[in-house]
Short mmCIF file of C-alpha atoms in Angstrom, two decimals:
data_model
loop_
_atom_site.label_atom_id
_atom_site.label_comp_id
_atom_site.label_asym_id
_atom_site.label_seq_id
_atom_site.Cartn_x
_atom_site.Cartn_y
_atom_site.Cartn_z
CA UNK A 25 -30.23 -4.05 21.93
CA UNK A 26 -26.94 -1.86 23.18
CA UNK A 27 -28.54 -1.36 26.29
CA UNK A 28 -31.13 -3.56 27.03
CA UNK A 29 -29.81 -7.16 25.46
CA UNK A 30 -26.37 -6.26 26.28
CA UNK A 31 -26.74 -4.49 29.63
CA UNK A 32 -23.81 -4.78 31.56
CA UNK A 33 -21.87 -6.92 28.84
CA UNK A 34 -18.85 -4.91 27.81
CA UNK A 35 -17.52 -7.67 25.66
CA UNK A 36 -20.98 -7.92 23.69
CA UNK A 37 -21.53 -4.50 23.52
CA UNK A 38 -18.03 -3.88 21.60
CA UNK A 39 -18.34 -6.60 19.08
CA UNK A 40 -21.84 -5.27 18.70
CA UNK A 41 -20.50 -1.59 18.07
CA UNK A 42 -17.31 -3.20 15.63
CA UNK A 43 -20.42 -5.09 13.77
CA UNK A 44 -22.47 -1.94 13.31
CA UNK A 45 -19.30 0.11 12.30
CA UNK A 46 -17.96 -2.27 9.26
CA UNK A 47 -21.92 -2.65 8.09
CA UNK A 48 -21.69 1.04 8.43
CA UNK A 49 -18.68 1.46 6.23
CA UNK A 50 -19.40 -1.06 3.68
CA UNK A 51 -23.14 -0.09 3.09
CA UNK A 52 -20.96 2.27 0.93
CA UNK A 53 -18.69 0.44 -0.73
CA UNK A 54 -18.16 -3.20 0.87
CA UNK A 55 -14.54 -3.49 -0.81
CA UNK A 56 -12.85 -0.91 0.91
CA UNK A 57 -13.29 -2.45 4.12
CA UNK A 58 -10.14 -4.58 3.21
CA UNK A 59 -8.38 -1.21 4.04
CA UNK A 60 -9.42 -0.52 7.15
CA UNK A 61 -9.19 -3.74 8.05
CA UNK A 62 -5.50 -4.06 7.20
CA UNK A 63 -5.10 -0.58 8.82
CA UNK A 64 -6.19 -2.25 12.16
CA UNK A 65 -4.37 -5.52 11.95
CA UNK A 66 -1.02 -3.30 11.14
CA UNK A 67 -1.15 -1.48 13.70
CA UNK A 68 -2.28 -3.47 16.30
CA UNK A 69 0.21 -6.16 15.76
CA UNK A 70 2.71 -3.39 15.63
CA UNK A 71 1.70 -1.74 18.96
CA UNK A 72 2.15 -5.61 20.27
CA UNK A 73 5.72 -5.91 19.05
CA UNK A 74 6.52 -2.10 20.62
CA UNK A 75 5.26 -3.34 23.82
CA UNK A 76 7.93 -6.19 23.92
CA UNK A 77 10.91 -4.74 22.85
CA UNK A 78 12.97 -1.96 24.17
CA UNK A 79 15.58 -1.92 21.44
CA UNK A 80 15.81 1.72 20.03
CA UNK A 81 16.58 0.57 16.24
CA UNK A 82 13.76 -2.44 16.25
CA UNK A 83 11.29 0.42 17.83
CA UNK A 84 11.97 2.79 15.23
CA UNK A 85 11.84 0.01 12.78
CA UNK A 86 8.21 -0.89 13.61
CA UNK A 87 7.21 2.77 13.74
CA UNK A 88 8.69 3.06 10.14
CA UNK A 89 6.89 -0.04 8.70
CA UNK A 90 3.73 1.48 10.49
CA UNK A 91 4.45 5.19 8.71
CA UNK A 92 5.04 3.32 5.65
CA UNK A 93 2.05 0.97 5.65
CA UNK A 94 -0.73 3.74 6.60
CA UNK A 95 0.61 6.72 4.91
CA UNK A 96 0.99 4.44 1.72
CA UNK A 97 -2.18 3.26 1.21
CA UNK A 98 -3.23 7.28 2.04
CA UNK A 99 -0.75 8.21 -0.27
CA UNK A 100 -2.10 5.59 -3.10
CA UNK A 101 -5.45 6.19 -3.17
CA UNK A 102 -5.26 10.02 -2.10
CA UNK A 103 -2.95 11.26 -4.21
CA UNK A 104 -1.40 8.87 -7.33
CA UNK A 105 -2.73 10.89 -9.55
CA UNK A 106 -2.07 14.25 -8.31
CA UNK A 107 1.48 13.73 -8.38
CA UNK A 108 1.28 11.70 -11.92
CA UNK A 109 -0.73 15.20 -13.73
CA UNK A 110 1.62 17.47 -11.53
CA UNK A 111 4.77 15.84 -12.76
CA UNK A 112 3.70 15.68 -16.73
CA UNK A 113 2.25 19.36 -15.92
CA UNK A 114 5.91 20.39 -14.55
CA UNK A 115 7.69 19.13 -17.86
CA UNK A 116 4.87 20.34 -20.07
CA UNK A 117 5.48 23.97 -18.93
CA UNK A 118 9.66 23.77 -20.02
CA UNK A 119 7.94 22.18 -23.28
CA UNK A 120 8.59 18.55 -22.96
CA UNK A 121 6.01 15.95 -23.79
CA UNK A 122 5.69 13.30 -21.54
CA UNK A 123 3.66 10.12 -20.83
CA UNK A 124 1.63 8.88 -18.03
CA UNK A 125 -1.45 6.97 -17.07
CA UNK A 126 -3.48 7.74 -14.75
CA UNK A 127 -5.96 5.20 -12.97
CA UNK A 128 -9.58 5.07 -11.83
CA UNK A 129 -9.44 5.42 -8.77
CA UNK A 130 -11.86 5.92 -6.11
CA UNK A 131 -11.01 7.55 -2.89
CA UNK A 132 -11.63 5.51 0.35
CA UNK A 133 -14.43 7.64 2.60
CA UNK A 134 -12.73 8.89 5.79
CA UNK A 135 -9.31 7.28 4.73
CA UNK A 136 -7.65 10.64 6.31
CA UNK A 137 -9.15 10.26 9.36
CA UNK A 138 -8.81 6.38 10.37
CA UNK A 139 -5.03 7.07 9.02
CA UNK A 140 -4.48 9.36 11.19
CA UNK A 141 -6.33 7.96 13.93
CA UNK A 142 -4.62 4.58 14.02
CA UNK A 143 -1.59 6.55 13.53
CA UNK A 144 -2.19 7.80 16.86
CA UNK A 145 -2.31 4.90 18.36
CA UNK A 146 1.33 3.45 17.04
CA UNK A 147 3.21 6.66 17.78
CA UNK A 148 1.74 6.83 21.38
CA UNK A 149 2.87 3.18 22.38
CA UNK A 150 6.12 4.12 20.39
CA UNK A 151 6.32 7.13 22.81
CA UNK A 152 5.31 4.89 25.53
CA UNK A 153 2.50 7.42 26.43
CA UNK A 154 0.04 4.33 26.57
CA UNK A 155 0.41 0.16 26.80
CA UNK A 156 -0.63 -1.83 23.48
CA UNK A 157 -4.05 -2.98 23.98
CA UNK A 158 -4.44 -6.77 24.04
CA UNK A 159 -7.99 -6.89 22.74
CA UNK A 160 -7.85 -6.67 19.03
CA UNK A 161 -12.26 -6.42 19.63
CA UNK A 162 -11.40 -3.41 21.41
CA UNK A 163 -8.90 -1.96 19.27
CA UNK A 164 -10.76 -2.75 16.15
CA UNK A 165 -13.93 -0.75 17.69
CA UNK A 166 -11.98 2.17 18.23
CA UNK A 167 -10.51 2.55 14.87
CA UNK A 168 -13.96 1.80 13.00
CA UNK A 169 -16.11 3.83 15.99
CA UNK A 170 -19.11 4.77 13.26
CA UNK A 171 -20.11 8.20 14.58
CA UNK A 172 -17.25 9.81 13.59
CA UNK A 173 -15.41 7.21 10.93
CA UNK A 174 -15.53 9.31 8.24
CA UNK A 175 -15.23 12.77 9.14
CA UNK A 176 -13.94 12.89 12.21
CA UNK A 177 -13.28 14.23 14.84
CA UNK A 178 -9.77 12.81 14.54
CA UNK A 179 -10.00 10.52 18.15
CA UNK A 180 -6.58 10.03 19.82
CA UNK A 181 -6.12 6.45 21.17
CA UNK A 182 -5.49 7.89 25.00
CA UNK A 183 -8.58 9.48 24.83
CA UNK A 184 -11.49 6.86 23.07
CA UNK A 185 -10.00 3.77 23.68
CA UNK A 186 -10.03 3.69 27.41
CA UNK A 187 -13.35 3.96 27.36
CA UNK A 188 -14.09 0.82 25.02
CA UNK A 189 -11.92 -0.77 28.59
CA UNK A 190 -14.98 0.47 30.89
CA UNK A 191 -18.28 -0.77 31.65
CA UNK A 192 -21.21 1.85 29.79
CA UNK A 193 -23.95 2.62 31.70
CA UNK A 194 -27.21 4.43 30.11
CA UNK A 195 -27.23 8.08 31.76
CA UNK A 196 -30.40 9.81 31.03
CA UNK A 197 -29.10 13.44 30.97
CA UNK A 198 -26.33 12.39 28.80
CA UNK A 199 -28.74 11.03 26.19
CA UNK A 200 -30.70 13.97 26.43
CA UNK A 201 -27.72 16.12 25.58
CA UNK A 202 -26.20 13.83 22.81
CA UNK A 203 -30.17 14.10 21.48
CA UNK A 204 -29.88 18.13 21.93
CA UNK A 205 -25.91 17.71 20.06
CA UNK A 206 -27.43 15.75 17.20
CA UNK A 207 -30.26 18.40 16.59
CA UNK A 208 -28.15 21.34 16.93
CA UNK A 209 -25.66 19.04 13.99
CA UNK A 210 -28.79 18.39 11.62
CA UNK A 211 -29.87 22.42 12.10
CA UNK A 212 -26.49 23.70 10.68
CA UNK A 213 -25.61 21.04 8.37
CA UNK A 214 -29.45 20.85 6.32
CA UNK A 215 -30.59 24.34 7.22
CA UNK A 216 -27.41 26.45 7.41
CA UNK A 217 -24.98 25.02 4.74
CA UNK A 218 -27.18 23.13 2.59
CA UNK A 219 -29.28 26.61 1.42
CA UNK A 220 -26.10 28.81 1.39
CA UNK A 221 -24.43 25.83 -0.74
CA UNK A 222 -27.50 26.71 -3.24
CA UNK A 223 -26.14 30.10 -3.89
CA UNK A 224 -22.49 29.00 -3.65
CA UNK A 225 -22.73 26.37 -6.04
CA UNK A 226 -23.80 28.77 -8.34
CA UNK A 227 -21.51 31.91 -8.01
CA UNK A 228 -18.66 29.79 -8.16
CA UNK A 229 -19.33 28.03 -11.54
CA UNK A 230 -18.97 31.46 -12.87
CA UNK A 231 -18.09 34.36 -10.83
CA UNK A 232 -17.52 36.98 -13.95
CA UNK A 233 -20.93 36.83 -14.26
CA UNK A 234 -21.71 38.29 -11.05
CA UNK A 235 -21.38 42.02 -9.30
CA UNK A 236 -18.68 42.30 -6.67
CA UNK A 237 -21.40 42.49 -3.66
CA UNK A 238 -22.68 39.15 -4.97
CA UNK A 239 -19.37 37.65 -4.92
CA UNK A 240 -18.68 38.93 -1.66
CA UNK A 241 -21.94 37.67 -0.20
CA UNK A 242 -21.13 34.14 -1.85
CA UNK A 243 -17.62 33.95 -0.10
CA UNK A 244 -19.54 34.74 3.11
CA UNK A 245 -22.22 31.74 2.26
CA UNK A 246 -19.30 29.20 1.94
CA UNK A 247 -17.51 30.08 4.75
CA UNK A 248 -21.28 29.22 6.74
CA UNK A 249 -21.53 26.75 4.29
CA UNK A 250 -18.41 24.77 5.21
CA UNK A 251 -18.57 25.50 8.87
CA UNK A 252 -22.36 24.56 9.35
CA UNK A 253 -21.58 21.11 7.07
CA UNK A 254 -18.09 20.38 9.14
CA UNK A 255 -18.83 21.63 13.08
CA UNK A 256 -22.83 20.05 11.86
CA UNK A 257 -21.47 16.48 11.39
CA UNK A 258 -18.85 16.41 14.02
CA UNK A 259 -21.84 17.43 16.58
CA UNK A 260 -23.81 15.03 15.41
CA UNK A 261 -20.76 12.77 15.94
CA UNK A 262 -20.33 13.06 19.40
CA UNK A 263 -24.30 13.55 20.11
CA UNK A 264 -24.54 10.16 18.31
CA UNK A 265 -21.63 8.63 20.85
CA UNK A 266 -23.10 10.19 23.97
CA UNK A 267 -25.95 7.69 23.08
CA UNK A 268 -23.65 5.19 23.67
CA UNK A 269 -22.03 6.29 26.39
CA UNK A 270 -19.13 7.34 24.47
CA UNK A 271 -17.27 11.14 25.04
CA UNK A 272 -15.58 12.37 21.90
CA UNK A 273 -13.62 15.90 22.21
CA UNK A 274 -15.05 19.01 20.98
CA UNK A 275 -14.08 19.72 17.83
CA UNK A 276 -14.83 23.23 17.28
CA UNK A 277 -15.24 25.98 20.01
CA UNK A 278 -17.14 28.52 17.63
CA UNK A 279 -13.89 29.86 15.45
CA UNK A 280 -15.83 32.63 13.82
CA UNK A 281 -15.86 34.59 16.80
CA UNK A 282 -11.59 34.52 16.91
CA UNK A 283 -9.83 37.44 17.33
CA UNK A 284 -6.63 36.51 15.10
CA UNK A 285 -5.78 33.57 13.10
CA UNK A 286 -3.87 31.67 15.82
CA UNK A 287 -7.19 31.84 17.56
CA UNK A 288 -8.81 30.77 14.82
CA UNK A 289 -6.48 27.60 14.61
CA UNK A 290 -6.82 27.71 18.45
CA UNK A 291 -10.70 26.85 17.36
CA UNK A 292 -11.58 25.09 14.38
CA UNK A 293 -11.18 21.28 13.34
CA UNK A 294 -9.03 21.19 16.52
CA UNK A 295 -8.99 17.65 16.19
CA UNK A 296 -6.64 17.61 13.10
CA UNK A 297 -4.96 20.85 14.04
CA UNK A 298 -3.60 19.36 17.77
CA UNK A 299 -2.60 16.47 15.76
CA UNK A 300 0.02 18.06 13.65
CA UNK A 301 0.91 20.07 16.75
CA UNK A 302 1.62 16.91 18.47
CA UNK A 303 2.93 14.95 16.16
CA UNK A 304 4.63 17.25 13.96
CA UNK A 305 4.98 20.95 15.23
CA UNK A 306 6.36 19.72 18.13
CA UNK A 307 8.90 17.18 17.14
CA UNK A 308 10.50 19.84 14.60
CA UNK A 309 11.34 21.85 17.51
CA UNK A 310 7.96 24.07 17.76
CA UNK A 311 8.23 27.65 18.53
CA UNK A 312 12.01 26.31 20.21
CA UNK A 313 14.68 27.70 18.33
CA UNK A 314 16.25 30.44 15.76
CA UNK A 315 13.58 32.68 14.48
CA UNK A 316 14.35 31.09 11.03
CA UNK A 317 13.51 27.49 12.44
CA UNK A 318 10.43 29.05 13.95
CA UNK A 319 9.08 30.27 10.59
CA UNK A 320 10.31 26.77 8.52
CA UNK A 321 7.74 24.73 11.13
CA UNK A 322 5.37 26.74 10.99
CA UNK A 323 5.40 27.04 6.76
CA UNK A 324 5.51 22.52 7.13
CA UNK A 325 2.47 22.11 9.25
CA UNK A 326 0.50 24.59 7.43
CA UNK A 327 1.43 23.30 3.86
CA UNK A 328 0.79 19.67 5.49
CA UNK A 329 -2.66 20.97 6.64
CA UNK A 330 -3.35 22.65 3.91
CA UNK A 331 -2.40 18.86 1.25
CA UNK A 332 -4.23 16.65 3.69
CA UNK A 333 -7.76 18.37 2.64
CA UNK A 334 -7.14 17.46 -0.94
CA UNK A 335 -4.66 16.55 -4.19
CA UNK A 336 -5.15 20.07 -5.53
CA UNK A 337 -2.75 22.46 -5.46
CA UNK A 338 -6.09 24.98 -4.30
CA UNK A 339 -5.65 23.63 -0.91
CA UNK A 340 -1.42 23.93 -0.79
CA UNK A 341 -2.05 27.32 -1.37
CA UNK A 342 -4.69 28.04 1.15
CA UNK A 343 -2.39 26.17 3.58
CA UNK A 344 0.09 28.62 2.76
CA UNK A 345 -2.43 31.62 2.81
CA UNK A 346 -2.94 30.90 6.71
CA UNK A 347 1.01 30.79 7.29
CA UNK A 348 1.19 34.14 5.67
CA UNK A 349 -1.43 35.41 8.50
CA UNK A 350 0.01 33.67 10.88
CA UNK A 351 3.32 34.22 10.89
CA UNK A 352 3.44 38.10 11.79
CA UNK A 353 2.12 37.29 14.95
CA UNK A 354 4.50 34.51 15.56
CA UNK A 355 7.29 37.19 14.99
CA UNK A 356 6.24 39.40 17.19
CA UNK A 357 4.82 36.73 19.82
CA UNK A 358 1.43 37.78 20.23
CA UNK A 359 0.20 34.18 18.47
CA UNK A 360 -0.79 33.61 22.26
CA UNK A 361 -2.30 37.01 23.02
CA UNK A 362 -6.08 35.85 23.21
CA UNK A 363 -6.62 32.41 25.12
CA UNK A 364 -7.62 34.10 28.19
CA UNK A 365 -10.69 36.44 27.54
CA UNK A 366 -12.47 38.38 30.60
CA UNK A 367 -15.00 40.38 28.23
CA UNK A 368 -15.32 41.47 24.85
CA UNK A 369 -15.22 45.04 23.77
CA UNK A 370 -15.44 47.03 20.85
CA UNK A 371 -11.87 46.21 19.40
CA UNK A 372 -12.25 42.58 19.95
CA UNK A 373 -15.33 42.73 17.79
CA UNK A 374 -13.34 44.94 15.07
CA UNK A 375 -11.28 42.45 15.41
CA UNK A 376 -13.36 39.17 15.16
CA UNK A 377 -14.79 40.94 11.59
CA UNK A 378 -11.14 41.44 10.19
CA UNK A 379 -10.15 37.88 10.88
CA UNK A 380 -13.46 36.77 9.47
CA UNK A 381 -12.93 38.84 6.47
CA UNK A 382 -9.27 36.99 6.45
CA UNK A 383 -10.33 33.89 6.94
CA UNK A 384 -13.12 33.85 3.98
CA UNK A 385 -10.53 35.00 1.33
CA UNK A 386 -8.51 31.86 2.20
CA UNK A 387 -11.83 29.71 1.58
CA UNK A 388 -11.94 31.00 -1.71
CA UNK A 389 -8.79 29.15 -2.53
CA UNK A 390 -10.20 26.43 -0.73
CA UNK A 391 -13.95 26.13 -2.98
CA UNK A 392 -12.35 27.30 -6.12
CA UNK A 393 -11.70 23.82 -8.31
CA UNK A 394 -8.18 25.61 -9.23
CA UNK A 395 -5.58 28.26 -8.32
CA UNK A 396 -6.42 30.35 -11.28
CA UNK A 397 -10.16 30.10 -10.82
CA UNK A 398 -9.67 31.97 -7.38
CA UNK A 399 -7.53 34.52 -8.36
CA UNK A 400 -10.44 35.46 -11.03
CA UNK A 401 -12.82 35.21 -7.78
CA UNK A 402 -10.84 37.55 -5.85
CA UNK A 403 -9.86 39.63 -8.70
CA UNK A 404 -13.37 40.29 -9.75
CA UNK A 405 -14.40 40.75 -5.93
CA UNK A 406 -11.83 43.66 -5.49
CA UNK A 407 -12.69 45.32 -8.76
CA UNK A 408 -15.54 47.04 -7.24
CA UNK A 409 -17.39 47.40 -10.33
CA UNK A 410 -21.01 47.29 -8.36
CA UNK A 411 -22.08 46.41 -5.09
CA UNK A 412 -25.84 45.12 -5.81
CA UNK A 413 -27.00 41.60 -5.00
CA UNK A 414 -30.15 41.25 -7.04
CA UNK A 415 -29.42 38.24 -7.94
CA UNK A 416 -30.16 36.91 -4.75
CA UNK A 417 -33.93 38.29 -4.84
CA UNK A 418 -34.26 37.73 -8.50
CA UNK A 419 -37.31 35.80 -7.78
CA UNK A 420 -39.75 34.34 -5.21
CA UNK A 421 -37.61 31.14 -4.36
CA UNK A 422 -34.43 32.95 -4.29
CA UNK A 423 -35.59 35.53 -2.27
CA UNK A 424 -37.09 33.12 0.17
CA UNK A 425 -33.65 31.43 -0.10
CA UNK A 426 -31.82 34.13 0.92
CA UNK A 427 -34.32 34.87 4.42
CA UNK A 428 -33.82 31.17 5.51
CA UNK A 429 -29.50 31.67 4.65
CA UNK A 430 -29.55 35.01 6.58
CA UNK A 431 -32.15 33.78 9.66
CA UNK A 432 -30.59 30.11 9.93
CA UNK A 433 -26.83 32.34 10.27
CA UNK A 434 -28.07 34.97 12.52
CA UNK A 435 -29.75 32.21 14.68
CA UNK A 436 -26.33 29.95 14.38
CA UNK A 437 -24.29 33.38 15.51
CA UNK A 438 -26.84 34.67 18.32
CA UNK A 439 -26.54 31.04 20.04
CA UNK A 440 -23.16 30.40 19.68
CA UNK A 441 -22.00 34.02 20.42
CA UNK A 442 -23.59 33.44 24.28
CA UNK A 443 -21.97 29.96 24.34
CA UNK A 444 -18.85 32.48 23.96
CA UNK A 445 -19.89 34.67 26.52
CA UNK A 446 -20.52 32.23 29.17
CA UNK A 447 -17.29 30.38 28.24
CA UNK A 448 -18.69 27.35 27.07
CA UNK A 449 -16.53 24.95 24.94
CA UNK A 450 -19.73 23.75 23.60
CA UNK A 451 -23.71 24.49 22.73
CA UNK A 452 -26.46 24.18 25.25
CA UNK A 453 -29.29 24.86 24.06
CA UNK A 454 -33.22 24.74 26.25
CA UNK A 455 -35.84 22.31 25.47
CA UNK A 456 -37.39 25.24 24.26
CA UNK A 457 -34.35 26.29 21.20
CA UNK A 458 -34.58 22.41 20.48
CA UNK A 459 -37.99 22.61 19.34
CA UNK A 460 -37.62 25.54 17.06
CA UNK A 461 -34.63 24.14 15.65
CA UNK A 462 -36.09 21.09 14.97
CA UNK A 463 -39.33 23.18 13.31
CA UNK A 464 -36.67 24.80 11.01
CA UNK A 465 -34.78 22.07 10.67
CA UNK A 466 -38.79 20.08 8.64
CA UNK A 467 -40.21 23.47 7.24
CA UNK A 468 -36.40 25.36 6.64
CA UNK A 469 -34.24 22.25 5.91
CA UNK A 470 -32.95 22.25 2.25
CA UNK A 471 -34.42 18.71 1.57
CA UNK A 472 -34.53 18.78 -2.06
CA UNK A 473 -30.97 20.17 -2.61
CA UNK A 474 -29.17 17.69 0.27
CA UNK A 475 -25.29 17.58 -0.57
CA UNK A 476 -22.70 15.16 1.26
CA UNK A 477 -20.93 16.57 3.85
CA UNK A 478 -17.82 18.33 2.31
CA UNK A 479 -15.33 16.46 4.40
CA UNK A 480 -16.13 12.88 3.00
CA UNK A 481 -14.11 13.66 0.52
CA UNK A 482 -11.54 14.28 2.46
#
């Protein structure tokens, strides 16, 4: 119907892609598409009144009621209750009994994305980097845009909105590559992370009652866990949109194979991690500045990062982890020493495995459901006390388990590591690779024990 009914109808084509998106949204829950809804009516009528005014204090007064309006409903339904338990929490501890209801409430899918997306948008035209749109059709298909509503990547308005302007026409060799995107997506997301999340879900219940190796080999599974479930549904995303004649930015450029942690941030969900840059970072002063104003940004937009995943102080603290590893090589400027890379050699691989290592000891913090929970984790990991994982071949399923965790991630790493090579920003894989991943994907897939992508929540 996209292509064929609506060939060469731009007009038809949007309202049919702003249809499919709030169907698409409300299959899961129908009432929360008054949010999104008011989301996009906010902002565009705000963009409107930006565009006809050039008043400093009115501009800054639409911005606010903007800030207020999106970040408030985020706020609301994100994180009421967080701050309610934290605050009767804080007085408990100095031994004073206090009060406080709590509510039911459910959290919006995607509601930090769209947020942040139409927030885009409003601070852009506030910038005057772009015009307000005058096509609320338009406007309202970019902000619902169903490939990557609900977890991303994070669109900015300059970027996907233009193209909702142009006339789409069906490319072939794009189709086959947003086909080639979406199987490479389904391969990590229901072979990779799905079967490590198997053994995850399990060591983490209760790591005391597992050997230190096993530990350590569970922290490994989540951090393929988490990538193959994230990178899986934001390729998927844009494979999905190349259908539709629609380019979304990468949103990972294979961060396990960084070198340091700014590389690493350099790399993953860089969607959400050149928004704060933007939008944040760079408006407290950046890397401008005392050394002491240098360290205070960077400690914001990691503790920022670090709350947006979640209300639990788990993800605060792994937001703080990073700035910890991060900020030495802010202080002695060599946060920038690795965007230009002519080979790799032996060091670079030494140190590619340290900043793994690093970076899986923050996702502890991350998976654990509370601070204390992954300082047991760790503790337990460090103690040593044996190095066996039999519990991973205790029998004929878990065994077989294991083979399909460790050939899915050796496959994921062998194909992504000559992306790196050849200096690709993303995957492309031969007809050939697309078959056998889509053979794993029926005969390896983890069917039975299908999760929801981690990042709906989020």
């Amino acid at each position: 119907m996209y292509w064929f009914v609506f060939k060469n109808q731009l007009r038809a084509q949007n309202v049919l892609l702003l249809v499919a998106s709030y169907i698409f949204y409300g299959w899961w829950d129908w009432r929360f598409l008054s949010l999104i809804i008011a989301s996009t009516f906010l902002d565009y009528f705000i963009a409107i009144q930006l565009g006809k005014t050039d008043v400093s204090k009115k501009r800054k007064f639409l911005l606010g009621i903007s800030l207020a309006g999106n970040l408030g409903m985020l706020g609301f339904f994100k994180y009421y209750n967080f701050f309610v338990s934290s605050w009767i929490e804080a007085w408990s501890s100095v031994g004073i009994t206090m009060e406080a209801s709590t509510l039911n409430i459910i959290l919006p899918v995607g509601i930090s994305f769209y947020t942040f997306q139409t927030l885009s948008y409003t601070i852009d035209v506030y910038r005057k980097e772009m015009q307000p749109t005058k096509s609320f059709i338009d406007f309202a298909a970019f902000v619902t845009f169903f490939p990557q509503l609900v977890a991303g990547p994070i669109e900015r308005a300059s970027h996907l909105l233009p193209q909702f302007y142009k006339n789409r026409t069906f490319d072939y060799q794009n189709a086959v590559d947003g086909v080639k995107l979406i199987i490479w997506g389904m391969f990590k997301k229901v072979v990779v992370a799905d079967n490590c999340a198997f053994f995850v879900n399990k060591i983490f219940e209760n790591p005391e009652a597992y050997s230190s190796g096993e530990l350590f080999v569970g922290m490994v599974f989540f951090a393929f866990q988490i990538y193959g479930d994230f990178s899986g549904y934001s390729d998927m995303a844009i494979g999905i949109s190349k259908l539709f004649g629609f380019d979304l930015m990468v949103n990972f450029k294979f961060p396990y194979f960084s070198r340091d942690i700014a590389e690493f941030w350099r790399r993953w969900h860089i969607s959400l991690s050149t928004w704060f840059r933007d939008y944040i970072y760079i408006p407290l002063g950046g890397s401008k500045g005392t050394q002491w104003f240098q360290i205070r940004n960077v400690m914001i937009i990691f503790l920022v990062s670090g709350f947006w995943h979640g209300a639990n102080w788990t993800y605060v603290v792994w937001g703080l982890f990073h700035a910890l590893m991060f900020l030495p090589l802010l202080l002695f400027n060599i946060n920038r020493s690795h965007l230009i890379t002519k080979s790799y050699g032996w060091l670079d691989f030494a140190k590619i495995g340290f900043t793994f290592f690093v970076v899986c000891i923050g996702w502890v913090f991350f998976r654990a459901d509370s601070i204390a929970d992954a300082f047991q984790y760790l503790m337990k990991l460090f103690s040593f006390d044996s190095l066996e994982i039999n519990y991973f071949f205790k029998n004929n399923r878990y065994l077989l388990s294991s083979i399909v965790c460790l050939v899915s991630i050796a496959l994921l790493m062998i194909i992504e590591f000559i992306s790196v090579i050849k200096k690709r920003s993303t995957v492309k894989i031969s007809n050939l690779i697309a078959i056998i991943l889509v053979l794993m994907i029926f005969f390896m897939g983890s069917f039975k024990n299908q999760l929801d992508f981690i990042y709906f929540q989020f």
